[in-house]
GROMACS .gro file of C-alpha atoms in nm:
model
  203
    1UNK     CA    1  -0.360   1.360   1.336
    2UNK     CA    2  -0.598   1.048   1.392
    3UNK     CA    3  -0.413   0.704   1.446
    4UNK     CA    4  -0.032   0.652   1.422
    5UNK     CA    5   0.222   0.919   1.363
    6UNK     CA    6   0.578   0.895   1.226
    7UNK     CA    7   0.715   0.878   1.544
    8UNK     CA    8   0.498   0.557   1.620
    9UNK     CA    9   0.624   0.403   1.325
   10UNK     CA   10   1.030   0.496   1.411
   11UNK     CA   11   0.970   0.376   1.730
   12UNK     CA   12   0.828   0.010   1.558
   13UNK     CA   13   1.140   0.037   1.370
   14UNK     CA   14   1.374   0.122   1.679
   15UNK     CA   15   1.243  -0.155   1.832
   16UNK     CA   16   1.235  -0.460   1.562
   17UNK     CA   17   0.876  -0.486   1.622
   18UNK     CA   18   0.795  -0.497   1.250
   19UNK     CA   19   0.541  -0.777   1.225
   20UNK     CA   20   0.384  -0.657   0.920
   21UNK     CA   21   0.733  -0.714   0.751
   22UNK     CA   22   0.741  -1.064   0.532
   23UNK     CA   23   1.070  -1.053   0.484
   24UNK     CA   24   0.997  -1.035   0.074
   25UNK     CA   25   0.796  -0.929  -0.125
   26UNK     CA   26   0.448  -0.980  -0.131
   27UNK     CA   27   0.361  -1.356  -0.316
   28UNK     CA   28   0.056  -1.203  -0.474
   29UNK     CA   29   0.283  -0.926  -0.625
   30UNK     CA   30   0.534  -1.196  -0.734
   31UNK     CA   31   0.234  -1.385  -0.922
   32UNK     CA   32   0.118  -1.071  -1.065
   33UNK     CA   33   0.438  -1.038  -1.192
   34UNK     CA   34   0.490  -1.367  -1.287
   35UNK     CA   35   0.176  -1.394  -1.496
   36UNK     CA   36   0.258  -1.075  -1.667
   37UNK     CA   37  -0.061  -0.893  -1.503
   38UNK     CA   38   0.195  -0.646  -1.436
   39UNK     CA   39   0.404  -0.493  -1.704
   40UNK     CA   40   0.710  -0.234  -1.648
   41UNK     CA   41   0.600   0.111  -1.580
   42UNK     CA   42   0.616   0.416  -1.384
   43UNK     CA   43   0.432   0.320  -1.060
   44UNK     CA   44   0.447   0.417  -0.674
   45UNK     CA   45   0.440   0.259  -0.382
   46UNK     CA   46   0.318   0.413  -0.060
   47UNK     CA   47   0.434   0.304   0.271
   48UNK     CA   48   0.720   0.123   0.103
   49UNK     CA   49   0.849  -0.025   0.444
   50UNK     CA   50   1.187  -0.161   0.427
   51UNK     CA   51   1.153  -0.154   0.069
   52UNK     CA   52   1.121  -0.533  -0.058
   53UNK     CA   53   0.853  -0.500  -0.307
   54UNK     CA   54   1.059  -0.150  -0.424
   55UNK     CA   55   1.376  -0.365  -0.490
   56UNK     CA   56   1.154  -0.655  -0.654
   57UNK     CA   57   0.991  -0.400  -0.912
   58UNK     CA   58   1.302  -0.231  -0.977
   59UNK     CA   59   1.486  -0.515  -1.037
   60UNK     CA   60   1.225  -0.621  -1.288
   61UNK     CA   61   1.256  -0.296  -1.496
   62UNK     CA   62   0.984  -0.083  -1.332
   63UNK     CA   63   1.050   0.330  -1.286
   64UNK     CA   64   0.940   0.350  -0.892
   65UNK     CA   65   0.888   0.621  -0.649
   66UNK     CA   66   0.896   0.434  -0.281
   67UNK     CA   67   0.683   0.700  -0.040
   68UNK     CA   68   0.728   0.691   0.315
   69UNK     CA   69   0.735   0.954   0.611
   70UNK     CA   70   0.904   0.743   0.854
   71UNK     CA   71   1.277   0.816   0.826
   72UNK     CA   72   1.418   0.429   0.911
   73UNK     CA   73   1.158   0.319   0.620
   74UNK     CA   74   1.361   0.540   0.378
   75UNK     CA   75   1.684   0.457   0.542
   76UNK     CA   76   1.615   0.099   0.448
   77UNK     CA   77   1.501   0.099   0.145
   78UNK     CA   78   1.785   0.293   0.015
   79UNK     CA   79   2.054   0.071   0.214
   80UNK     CA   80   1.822  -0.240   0.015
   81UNK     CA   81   1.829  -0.088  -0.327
   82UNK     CA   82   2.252   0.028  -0.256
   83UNK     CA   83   2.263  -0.351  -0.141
   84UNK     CA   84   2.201  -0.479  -0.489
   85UNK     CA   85   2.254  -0.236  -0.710
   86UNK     CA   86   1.871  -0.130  -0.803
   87UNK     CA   87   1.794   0.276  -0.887
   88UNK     CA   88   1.457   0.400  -0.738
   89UNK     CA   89   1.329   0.735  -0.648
   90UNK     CA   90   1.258   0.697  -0.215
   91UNK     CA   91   1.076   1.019  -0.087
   92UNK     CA   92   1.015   1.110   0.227
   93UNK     CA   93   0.654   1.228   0.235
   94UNK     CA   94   0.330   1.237   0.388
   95UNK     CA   95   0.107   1.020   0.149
   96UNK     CA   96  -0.216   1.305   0.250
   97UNK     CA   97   0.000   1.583   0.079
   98UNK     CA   98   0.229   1.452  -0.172
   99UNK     CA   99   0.197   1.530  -0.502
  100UNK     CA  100   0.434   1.383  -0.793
  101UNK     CA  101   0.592   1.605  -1.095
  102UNK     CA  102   0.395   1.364  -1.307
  103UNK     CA  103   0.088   1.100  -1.285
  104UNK     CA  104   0.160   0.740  -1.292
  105UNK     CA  105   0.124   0.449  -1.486
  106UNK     CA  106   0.029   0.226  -1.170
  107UNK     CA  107   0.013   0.246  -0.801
  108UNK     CA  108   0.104  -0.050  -0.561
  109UNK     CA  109  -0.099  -0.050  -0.225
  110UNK     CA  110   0.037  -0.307   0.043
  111UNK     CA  111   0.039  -0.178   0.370
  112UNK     CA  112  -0.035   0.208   0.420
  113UNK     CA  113  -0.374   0.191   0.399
  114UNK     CA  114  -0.439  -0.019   0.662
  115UNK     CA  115  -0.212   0.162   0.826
  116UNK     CA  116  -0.392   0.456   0.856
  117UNK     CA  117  -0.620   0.588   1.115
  118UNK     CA  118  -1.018   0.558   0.875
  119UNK     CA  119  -1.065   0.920   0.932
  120UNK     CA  120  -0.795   0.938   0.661
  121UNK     CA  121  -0.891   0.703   0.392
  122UNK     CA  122  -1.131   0.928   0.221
  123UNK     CA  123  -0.860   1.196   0.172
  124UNK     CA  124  -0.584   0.914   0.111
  125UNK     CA  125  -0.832   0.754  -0.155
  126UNK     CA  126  -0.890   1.097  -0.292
  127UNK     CA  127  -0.450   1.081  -0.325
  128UNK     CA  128  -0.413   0.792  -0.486
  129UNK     CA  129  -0.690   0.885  -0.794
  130UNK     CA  130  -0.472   1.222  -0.823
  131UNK     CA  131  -0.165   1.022  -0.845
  132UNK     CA  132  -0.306   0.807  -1.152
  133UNK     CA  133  -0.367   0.876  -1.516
  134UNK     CA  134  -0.696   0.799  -1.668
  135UNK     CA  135  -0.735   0.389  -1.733
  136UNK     CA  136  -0.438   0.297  -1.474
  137UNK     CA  137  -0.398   0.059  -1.235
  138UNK     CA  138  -0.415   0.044  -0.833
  139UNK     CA  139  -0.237  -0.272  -0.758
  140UNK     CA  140  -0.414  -0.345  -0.398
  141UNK     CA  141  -0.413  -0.560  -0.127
  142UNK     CA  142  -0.691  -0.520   0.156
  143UNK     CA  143  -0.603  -0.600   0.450
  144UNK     CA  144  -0.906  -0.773   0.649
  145UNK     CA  145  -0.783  -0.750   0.994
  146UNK     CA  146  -1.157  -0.828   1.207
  147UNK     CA  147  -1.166  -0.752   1.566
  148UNK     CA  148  -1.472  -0.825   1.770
  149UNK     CA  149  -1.440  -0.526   1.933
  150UNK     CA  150  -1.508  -0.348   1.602
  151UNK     CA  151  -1.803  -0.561   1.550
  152UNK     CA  152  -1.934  -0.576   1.899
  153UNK     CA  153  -1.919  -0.182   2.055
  154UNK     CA  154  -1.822  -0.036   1.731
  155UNK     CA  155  -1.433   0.041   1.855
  156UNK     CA  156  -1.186   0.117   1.549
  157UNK     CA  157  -0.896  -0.094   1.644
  158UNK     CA  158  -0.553  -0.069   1.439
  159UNK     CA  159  -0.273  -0.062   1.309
  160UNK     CA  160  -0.366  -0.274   1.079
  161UNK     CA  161  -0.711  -0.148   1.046
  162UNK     CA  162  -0.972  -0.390   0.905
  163UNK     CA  163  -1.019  -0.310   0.529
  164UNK     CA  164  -1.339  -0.450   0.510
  165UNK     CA  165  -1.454  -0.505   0.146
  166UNK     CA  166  -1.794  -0.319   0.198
  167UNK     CA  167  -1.637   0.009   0.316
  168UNK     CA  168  -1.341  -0.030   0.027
  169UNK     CA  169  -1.645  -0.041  -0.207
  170UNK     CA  170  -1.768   0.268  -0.099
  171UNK     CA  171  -1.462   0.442  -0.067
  172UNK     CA  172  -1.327   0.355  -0.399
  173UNK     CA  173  -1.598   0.431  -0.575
  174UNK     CA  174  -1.779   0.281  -0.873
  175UNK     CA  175  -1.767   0.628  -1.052
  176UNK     CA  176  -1.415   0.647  -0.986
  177UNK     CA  177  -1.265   0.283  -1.039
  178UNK     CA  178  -1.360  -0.010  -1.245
  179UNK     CA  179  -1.377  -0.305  -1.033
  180UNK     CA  180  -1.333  -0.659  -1.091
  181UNK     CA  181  -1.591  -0.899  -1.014
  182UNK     CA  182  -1.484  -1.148  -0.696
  183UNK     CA  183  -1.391  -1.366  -0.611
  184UNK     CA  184  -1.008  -1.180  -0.495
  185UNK     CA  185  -0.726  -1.340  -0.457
  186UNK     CA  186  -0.636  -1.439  -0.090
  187UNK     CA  187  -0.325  -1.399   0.039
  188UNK     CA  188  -0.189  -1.504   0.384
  189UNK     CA  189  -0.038  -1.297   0.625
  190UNK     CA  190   0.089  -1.331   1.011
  191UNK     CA  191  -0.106  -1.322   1.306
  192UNK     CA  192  -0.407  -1.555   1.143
  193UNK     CA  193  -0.495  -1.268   0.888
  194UNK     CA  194  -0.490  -1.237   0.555
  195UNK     CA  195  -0.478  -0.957   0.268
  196UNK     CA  196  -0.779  -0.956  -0.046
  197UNK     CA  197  -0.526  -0.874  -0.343
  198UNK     CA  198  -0.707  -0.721  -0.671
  199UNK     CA  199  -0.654  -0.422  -0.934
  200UNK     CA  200  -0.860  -0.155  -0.963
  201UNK     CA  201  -0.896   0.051  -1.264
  202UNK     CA  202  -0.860   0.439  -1.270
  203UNK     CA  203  -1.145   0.603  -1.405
   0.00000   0.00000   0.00000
């Protein structure tokens, strides 16, 4: 497998080296939330972490299935949801090959695509449609993570890799997903970089 492997990602957790981790949810999920963008329904979240925007959904009335192959990612996020008192579904999965009893209403997209190696966003993108019913949401945030040896020599450089709006465009196609017009919302994030946060609809 290309990029990171579950045992990279233990080993992050092992270690406390989880700079990726606000501490919270996301504020641009809050705000969609908050504005009433998004309403209560069966949605997913893939590379649910330690679990904060998994708690925050829940807590709000949502039916969630946290995904996560990294076995401290599902510890924590069960010990969060025990913690205060929230019921969500946390699988331990490979998001290539999981497949849910039923589509979903929505999917939340924070952090796992960026966290994977590029050679599998075409196949993860492919996932994610699967996963969806017919005029449903992905709930996305893009993370643009620009490294001048990407630009320079052409090196792919990650975790996080650099979502860069072109290549999201092509790999979330027109013909499958409705796209808003820009400009996205921009959201800060450690390190100087920052996430492009915008819904795409399933088509």
């Amino acid at each position: 497998m290309a990029g990171p492997t579950p045992a990279f990602w233990q080993e992050r957790f092992d270690k406390k080296e989880t700079g990726w981790d606000r501490g919270g949810p996301s504020p641009r999920l809050l705000a969609w939330l908050e504005e009433g963008a998004l309403q209560p329904c069966r949605i997913a979240v893939p590379g649910c972490g330690r679990g904060w925007e998994v708690a925050e959904l829940a807590q709000r009335g949502f039916e969630v299935t946290a995904i996560d192959y990294t076995p401290a990612a599902v510890q924590q996020t069960r010990a969060l949801l025990d913690a205060r008192a929230l019921e969500a579904t946390v699988v331990q999965a490979d998001v290539l090959s999981y497949q849910p009893e039923q589509v979903f209403d929505a999917v939340y997209e924070q952090t796992c695509l960026c966290a994977l190696h590029p050679d599998h966003w075409f196949g993860y993108a492919q996932q994610l449609h699967r996963w969806l019913k017919p005029g449903a949401a992905l709930w996305v945030m893009f993370m643009q993570a620009i490294r001048p040896a990407a630009t320079e020599t052409g090196l792919i450089e990650g975790p996080p890799y650099h979502c860069d709006i072109n290549a999201m465009r092509a790999l979330f196609t027109a013909r499958d997903w409705e796209w808003p017009k820009p400009p996205y919302a921009k959201v800060p994030h450690s390190n100087a970089l920052h996430e492009l946060g915008l819904r795409l609809i399933r088509c």
